[in-house]
């Protein structure tokens, strides 16, 4: 009912999750209940912002609901997500692992990419949920909330001259560049610990919320690989759905070469990012900081695909 009301009212949906999955005794009836939730998650996708906050375990089919939402928050040592628990894993494969080792906050923040934000305690987690909501519109028919800003939009960023090395092979921290150009140096990085060779963040420029996609030269020289392509594609689609303009900061040597990347589907994942940019209807600005080579130049919002 709440999900239906949120969709009808055009209001964001925040789900607080803490459960061990369906009761086996309830059989198909319980599974049908999950199916109704999944269907509504899908119907709400791109219509209203959906945020899942994991405040405990989420096991079995229930774990699919957070995965269908726009953002997943987890708390270390408290939140776990997995389809099959450690006991089942041990019985079937012989592998021994703890709940946190199988599906804890750090696992999903760094390895699987399911978790967008991970925090040490529930209080901090909920504070960041509120901050995220302040950056998002209520629904896809509204614009993101604009705020008054004391940081002049036309201020000079003299520090940028020293932050970006002239030598194209020298790494630097792209987060420092982002801090220089956004309002008051504040931004919210999404998937901060997964696919670190690309940065996705929400920030404000002159009070206007923007989505920032940037290569990170400090990690893998900022190349595009399977995970980076998937991370950026989903972020671009989210921003486009909720009328958030896109700013792309390029410093990319190309796609990561290798048998593992080719066999792992870099063509398919790279195409997802290309499709997301080509399909986006929000204002888009691309800035090449130092270099942009090969197919990665085209894929990362080049002028030829609509920037």
Tab-separated table of C-alpha atoms in Angstrom:
chain	number	residue	atom	x	y	z
A	1	UNK	CA	0.000	0.000	0.000
A	2	UNK	CA	2.747	2.451	0.924
A	3	UNK	CA	4.536	1.788	-2.366
A	4	UNK	CA	1.335	2.423	-4.322
A	5	UNK	CA	0.736	5.636	-2.378
A	6	UNK	CA	4.282	6.862	-3.011
A	7	UNK	CA	3.953	6.295	-6.752
A	8	UNK	CA	0.534	7.980	-6.867
A	9	UNK	CA	1.682	10.959	-4.796
A	10	UNK	CA	5.018	11.337	-6.579
A	11	UNK	CA	6.957	11.036	-3.320
A	12	UNK	CA	10.344	9.378	-2.706
A	13	UNK	CA	10.236	5.902	-1.177
A	14	UNK	CA	12.611	5.036	1.676
A	15	UNK	CA	12.605	1.386	2.748
A	16	UNK	CA	14.087	0.290	6.083
A	17	UNK	CA	15.066	-3.358	5.723
A	18	UNK	CA	15.686	-5.810	8.563
A	19	UNK	CA	14.453	-9.353	7.997
A	20	UNK	CA	15.564	-12.932	7.507
A	21	UNK	CA	13.470	-13.651	4.425
A	22	UNK	CA	10.216	-15.523	3.901
A	23	UNK	CA	8.923	-18.160	6.313
A	24	UNK	CA	9.174	-21.546	4.619
A	25	UNK	CA	5.875	-22.568	6.210
A	26	UNK	CA	4.008	-19.899	4.228
A	27	UNK	CA	5.133	-21.355	0.916
A	28	UNK	CA	3.958	-19.738	-2.304
A	29	UNK	CA	1.867	-17.154	-0.453
A	30	UNK	CA	4.980	-15.475	0.942
A	31	UNK	CA	6.728	-15.648	-2.418
A	32	UNK	CA	3.741	-13.974	-4.074
A	33	UNK	CA	4.052	-11.133	-1.581
A	34	UNK	CA	7.653	-10.592	-2.620
A	35	UNK	CA	6.611	-10.659	-6.256
A	36	UNK	CA	4.205	-7.795	-5.629
A	37	UNK	CA	6.988	-5.760	-4.026
A	38	UNK	CA	9.366	-6.424	-6.916
A	39	UNK	CA	6.706	-5.410	-9.439
A	40	UNK	CA	6.128	-2.136	-7.630
A	41	UNK	CA	9.874	-1.489	-7.341
A	42	UNK	CA	10.060	-1.858	-11.103
A	43	UNK	CA	6.996	0.320	-11.729
A	44	UNK	CA	8.488	3.057	-9.539
A	45	UNK	CA	11.912	2.895	-11.205
A	46	UNK	CA	12.707	6.221	-12.820
A	47	UNK	CA	9.408	7.673	-11.561
A	48	UNK	CA	10.205	8.311	-7.894
A	49	UNK	CA	13.545	8.029	-6.093
A	50	UNK	CA	13.815	4.721	-4.222
A	51	UNK	CA	16.249	4.352	-1.328
A	52	UNK	CA	16.865	1.127	0.587
A	53	UNK	CA	18.393	1.340	4.061
A	54	UNK	CA	19.685	-1.971	5.376
A	55	UNK	CA	19.486	-1.977	9.184
A	56	UNK	CA	19.865	-5.716	9.628
A	57	UNK	CA	19.978	-8.931	7.609
A	58	UNK	CA	18.183	-9.257	4.288
A	59	UNK	CA	18.260	-12.835	3.058
A	60	UNK	CA	16.787	-14.882	0.259
A	61	UNK	CA	14.503	-13.391	-2.361
A	62	UNK	CA	13.982	-10.292	-0.212
A	63	UNK	CA	17.458	-9.133	-1.232
A	64	UNK	CA	16.218	-8.464	-4.752
A	65	UNK	CA	14.052	-5.535	-3.668
A	66	UNK	CA	16.963	-3.313	-2.534
A	67	UNK	CA	18.861	-4.269	-5.681
A	68	UNK	CA	15.973	-2.872	-7.753
A	69	UNK	CA	16.060	0.517	-6.027
A	70	UNK	CA	18.179	3.550	-6.889
A	71	UNK	CA	20.377	3.624	-3.780
A	72	UNK	CA	21.333	1.076	-1.117
A	73	UNK	CA	22.692	2.137	2.289
A	74	UNK	CA	24.321	-0.385	4.646
A	75	UNK	CA	25.772	-0.342	8.173
A	76	UNK	CA	28.963	-2.235	8.958
A	77	UNK	CA	28.642	-5.232	11.305
A	78	UNK	CA	24.852	-4.781	11.256
A	79	UNK	CA	23.690	-5.169	7.650
A	80	UNK	CA	24.006	-8.287	5.526
A	81	UNK	CA	22.531	-9.186	2.151
A	82	UNK	CA	22.718	-12.591	0.488
A	83	UNK	CA	20.532	-14.995	-1.455
A	84	UNK	CA	21.773	-18.090	0.363
A	85	UNK	CA	23.269	-17.884	3.841
A	86	UNK	CA	26.558	-19.286	5.152
A	87	UNK	CA	24.985	-22.585	6.280
A	88	UNK	CA	23.573	-23.313	2.829
A	89	UNK	CA	26.831	-22.277	1.158
A	90	UNK	CA	28.754	-24.680	3.390
A	91	UNK	CA	26.314	-27.540	2.773
A	92	UNK	CA	26.352	-27.136	-1.004
A	93	UNK	CA	29.921	-26.025	-1.786
A	94	UNK	CA	31.867	-26.831	1.368
A	95	UNK	CA	32.977	-23.202	1.723
A	96	UNK	CA	33.013	-21.770	5.233
A	97	UNK	CA	32.305	-18.063	5.611
A	98	UNK	CA	30.699	-15.654	8.075
A	99	UNK	CA	27.592	-13.597	7.370
A	100	UNK	CA	29.637	-10.404	7.047
A	101	UNK	CA	32.216	-12.137	4.891
A	102	UNK	CA	29.482	-13.381	2.589
A	103	UNK	CA	27.294	-10.304	2.329
A	104	UNK	CA	28.352	-7.582	4.743
A	105	UNK	CA	28.493	-3.867	4.041
A	106	UNK	CA	32.151	-3.844	3.003
A	107	UNK	CA	31.663	-6.800	0.653
A	108	UNK	CA	28.807	-5.104	-1.178
A	109	UNK	CA	30.488	-1.679	-1.127
A	110	UNK	CA	33.829	-2.887	-2.511
A	111	UNK	CA	33.300	-6.169	-4.356
A	112	UNK	CA	29.752	-6.752	-5.583
A	113	UNK	CA	28.723	-3.132	-6.098
A	114	UNK	CA	25.265	-3.739	-4.609
A	115	UNK	CA	25.802	-1.158	-1.847
A	116	UNK	CA	26.132	2.520	-2.790
A	117	UNK	CA	26.930	3.840	0.698
A	118	UNK	CA	28.395	2.072	3.767
A	119	UNK	CA	28.691	3.611	7.240
A	120	UNK	CA	29.893	2.616	10.700
A	121	UNK	CA	26.659	3.352	12.567
A	122	UNK	CA	22.935	3.772	11.943
A	123	UNK	CA	22.859	7.430	13.005
A	124	UNK	CA	25.398	8.487	10.384
A	125	UNK	CA	23.698	6.300	7.812
A	126	UNK	CA	20.302	7.943	8.345
A	127	UNK	CA	21.856	11.427	8.302
A	128	UNK	CA	23.332	10.687	4.881
A	129	UNK	CA	19.962	9.392	3.664
A	130	UNK	CA	18.480	12.777	4.565
A	131	UNK	CA	21.307	14.556	2.757
A	132	UNK	CA	20.748	12.455	-0.357
A	133	UNK	CA	17.028	13.266	-0.289
A	134	UNK	CA	17.922	16.981	-0.232
A	135	UNK	CA	19.641	16.506	-3.601
A	136	UNK	CA	16.818	14.633	-5.323
A	137	UNK	CA	13.441	15.740	-6.682
A	138	UNK	CA	10.260	14.158	-5.388
A	139	UNK	CA	9.593	12.508	-8.728
A	140	UNK	CA	10.515	12.545	-12.404
A	141	UNK	CA	8.192	15.487	-13.143
A	142	UNK	CA	9.988	17.815	-10.755
A	143	UNK	CA	13.392	19.456	-10.919
A	144	UNK	CA	15.961	18.852	-8.184
A	145	UNK	CA	15.708	21.357	-5.312
A	146	UNK	CA	17.798	24.463	-5.904
A	147	UNK	CA	19.314	26.316	-2.967
A	148	UNK	CA	20.763	29.750	-2.362
A	149	UNK	CA	24.530	29.664	-2.660
A	150	UNK	CA	27.148	31.985	-1.188
A	151	UNK	CA	29.921	30.420	-3.286
A	152	UNK	CA	30.246	32.677	-6.378
A	153	UNK	CA	29.521	30.836	-9.609
A	154	UNK	CA	32.172	32.840	-11.473
A	155	UNK	CA	34.996	32.467	-8.942
A	156	UNK	CA	38.404	31.531	-10.300
A	157	UNK	CA	39.879	28.143	-9.346
A	158	UNK	CA	43.571	28.964	-9.345
A	159	UNK	CA	44.467	25.693	-7.606
A	160	UNK	CA	43.439	23.693	-10.673
A	161	UNK	CA	46.612	24.781	-12.450
A	162	UNK	CA	48.667	22.869	-9.888
A	163	UNK	CA	46.304	19.925	-9.371
A	164	UNK	CA	46.460	18.582	-12.936
A	165	UNK	CA	50.033	17.663	-14.004
A	166	UNK	CA	51.161	18.505	-17.523
A	167	UNK	CA	52.757	15.064	-17.817
A	168	UNK	CA	49.990	12.821	-19.126
A	169	UNK	CA	51.445	9.803	-17.340
A	170	UNK	CA	51.486	11.296	-13.852
A	171	UNK	CA	48.522	10.408	-11.628
A	172	UNK	CA	46.565	12.912	-9.563
A	173	UNK	CA	43.470	12.845	-7.374
A	174	UNK	CA	40.363	13.796	-9.336
A	175	UNK	CA	38.400	14.317	-6.113
A	176	UNK	CA	40.540	17.413	-5.461
A	177	UNK	CA	39.458	18.796	-8.830
A	178	UNK	CA	35.814	18.155	-8.013
A	179	UNK	CA	36.188	19.874	-4.634
A	180	UNK	CA	37.563	22.960	-6.373
A	181	UNK	CA	34.728	23.385	-8.855
A	182	UNK	CA	31.572	22.483	-6.878
A	183	UNK	CA	29.772	24.720	-4.396
A	184	UNK	CA	31.655	24.954	-1.099
A	185	UNK	CA	33.697	21.883	-2.037
A	186	UNK	CA	30.827	19.581	-1.006
A	187	UNK	CA	29.693	16.532	-2.948
A	188	UNK	CA	28.209	13.091	-2.297
A	189	UNK	CA	30.117	10.288	-3.998
A	190	UNK	CA	28.072	7.267	-5.062
A	191	UNK	CA	29.742	3.837	-5.011
A	192	UNK	CA	32.869	5.435	-3.570
A	193	UNK	CA	34.638	2.126	-2.918
A	194	UNK	CA	33.549	0.135	-5.980
A	195	UNK	CA	35.110	0.636	-9.428
A	196	UNK	CA	37.331	3.390	-8.051
A	197	UNK	CA	38.769	4.205	-11.468
A	198	UNK	CA	35.650	6.251	-12.135
A	199	UNK	CA	33.898	8.725	-9.850
A	200	UNK	CA	30.145	9.290	-9.757
A	201	UNK	CA	28.920	12.060	-7.485
A	202	UNK	CA	26.056	14.437	-6.790
A	203	UNK	CA	26.978	18.053	-6.097
A	204	UNK	CA	25.757	21.597	-6.619
A	205	UNK	CA	26.944	24.291	-9.021
A	206	UNK	CA	25.505	27.721	-8.217
A	207	UNK	CA	22.886	25.927	-6.129
A	208	UNK	CA	21.822	23.631	-8.981
A	209	UNK	CA	22.174	19.883	-8.400
A	210	UNK	CA	24.385	18.177	-10.997
A	211	UNK	CA	25.679	14.678	-11.538
A	212	UNK	CA	29.435	14.382	-11.991
A	213	UNK	CA	31.125	11.509	-13.800
A	214	UNK	CA	34.916	11.658	-13.743
A	215	UNK	CA	37.844	9.378	-14.462
A	216	UNK	CA	40.157	8.831	-11.475
A	217	UNK	CA	43.809	8.826	-12.664
A	218	UNK	CA	44.930	7.563	-9.248
A	219	UNK	CA	43.312	4.164	-9.879
A	220	UNK	CA	44.188	2.141	-12.997
A	221	UNK	CA	45.094	5.464	-14.651
A	222	UNK	CA	41.372	6.185	-14.952
A	223	UNK	CA	40.717	3.562	-17.635
A	224	UNK	CA	37.234	2.309	-18.391
A	225	UNK	CA	36.715	-1.342	-17.511
A	226	UNK	CA	33.717	-3.620	-16.992
A	227	UNK	CA	32.807	-2.389	-13.521
A	228	UNK	CA	33.478	1.294	-14.224
A	229	UNK	CA	31.268	1.174	-17.318
A	230	UNK	CA	28.413	-0.425	-15.394
A	231	UNK	CA	28.760	1.978	-12.480
A	232	UNK	CA	28.725	5.071	-14.692
A	233	UNK	CA	25.901	3.798	-16.912
A	234	UNK	CA	23.528	3.299	-14.016
A	235	UNK	CA	24.412	6.694	-12.554
A	236	UNK	CA	23.814	8.469	-15.869
A	237	UNK	CA	20.420	6.778	-16.211
A	238	UNK	CA	19.437	7.792	-12.682
A	239	UNK	CA	20.413	11.420	-13.293
A	240	UNK	CA	18.533	11.486	-16.579
A	241	UNK	CA	15.400	10.050	-14.958
A	242	UNK	CA	15.345	12.764	-12.289
A	243	UNK	CA	16.306	15.794	-14.410
A	244	UNK	CA	19.820	16.155	-13.019
A	245	UNK	CA	22.253	17.775	-15.525
A	246	UNK	CA	25.468	15.883	-16.193
A	247	UNK	CA	29.054	17.126	-15.991
A	248	UNK	CA	31.691	14.708	-17.308
A	249	UNK	CA	35.369	15.261	-16.464
A	250	UNK	CA	37.579	13.249	-18.791
A	251	UNK	CA	41.119	12.074	-18.306
A	252	UNK	CA	40.948	8.615	-19.819
A	253	UNK	CA	43.616	6.613	-21.698
A	254	UNK	CA	41.038	4.210	-23.129
A	255	UNK	CA	39.408	0.901	-22.251
A	256	UNK	CA	41.333	-1.597	-20.127
A	257	UNK	CA	42.853	-4.246	-22.437
A	258	UNK	CA	43.025	-7.916	-21.520
A	259	UNK	CA	41.518	-11.331	-22.081
A	260	UNK	CA	39.601	-11.120	-18.808
A	261	UNK	CA	37.941	-7.875	-19.875
A	262	UNK	CA	37.019	-9.156	-23.336
A	263	UNK	CA	35.680	-12.463	-22.034
A	264	UNK	CA	33.934	-10.691	-19.170
A	265	UNK	CA	31.848	-8.588	-21.535
A	266	UNK	CA	33.542	-5.218	-21.855
A	267	UNK	CA	31.778	-4.684	-25.183
A	268	UNK	CA	28.371	-5.255	-23.613
A	269	UNK	CA	29.110	-3.164	-20.518
A	270	UNK	CA	30.727	-0.373	-22.518
A	271	UNK	CA	27.661	-0.322	-24.750
A	272	UNK	CA	25.509	0.230	-21.654
A	273	UNK	CA	27.417	3.418	-20.859
A	274	UNK	CA	27.263	4.552	-24.466
A	275	UNK	CA	23.507	3.911	-24.559
A	276	UNK	CA	22.961	5.750	-21.276
A	277	UNK	CA	24.699	8.884	-22.542
A	278	UNK	CA	23.077	8.769	-25.982
A	279	UNK	CA	19.645	8.331	-24.421
A	280	UNK	CA	20.037	11.103	-21.841
A	281	UNK	CA	17.915	14.206	-22.425
A	282	UNK	CA	19.270	16.372	-19.591
A	283	UNK	CA	21.832	19.139	-20.244
A	284	UNK	CA	25.303	17.627	-20.592
A	285	UNK	CA	28.727	19.252	-20.406
A	286	UNK	CA	31.995	17.407	-21.007
A	287	UNK	CA	35.425	18.738	-20.094
A	288	UNK	CA	38.674	17.070	-21.152
A	289	UNK	CA	41.214	17.814	-18.439
A	290	UNK	CA	44.228	16.203	-20.046
A	291	UNK	CA	43.522	13.347	-22.465
A	292	UNK	CA	40.721	11.230	-23.915
A	293	UNK	CA	41.771	8.451	-26.275
A	294	UNK	CA	40.102	5.910	-28.512
A	295	UNK	CA	36.675	4.463	-27.932
A	296	UNK	CA	36.605	5.782	-24.373
A	297	UNK	CA	36.618	9.333	-25.750
A	298	UNK	CA	33.491	8.616	-27.773
A	299	UNK	CA	31.695	6.699	-25.032
A	300	UNK	CA	32.261	9.291	-22.308
A	301	UNK	CA	29.815	11.871	-23.611
A	302	UNK	CA	31.669	13.194	-26.630
A	303	UNK	CA	30.102	15.909	-28.759
A	304	UNK	CA	29.236	13.358	-31.426
A	305	UNK	CA	26.836	11.557	-29.070
A	306	UNK	CA	25.093	14.674	-27.849
A	307	UNK	CA	27.187	16.550	-25.304
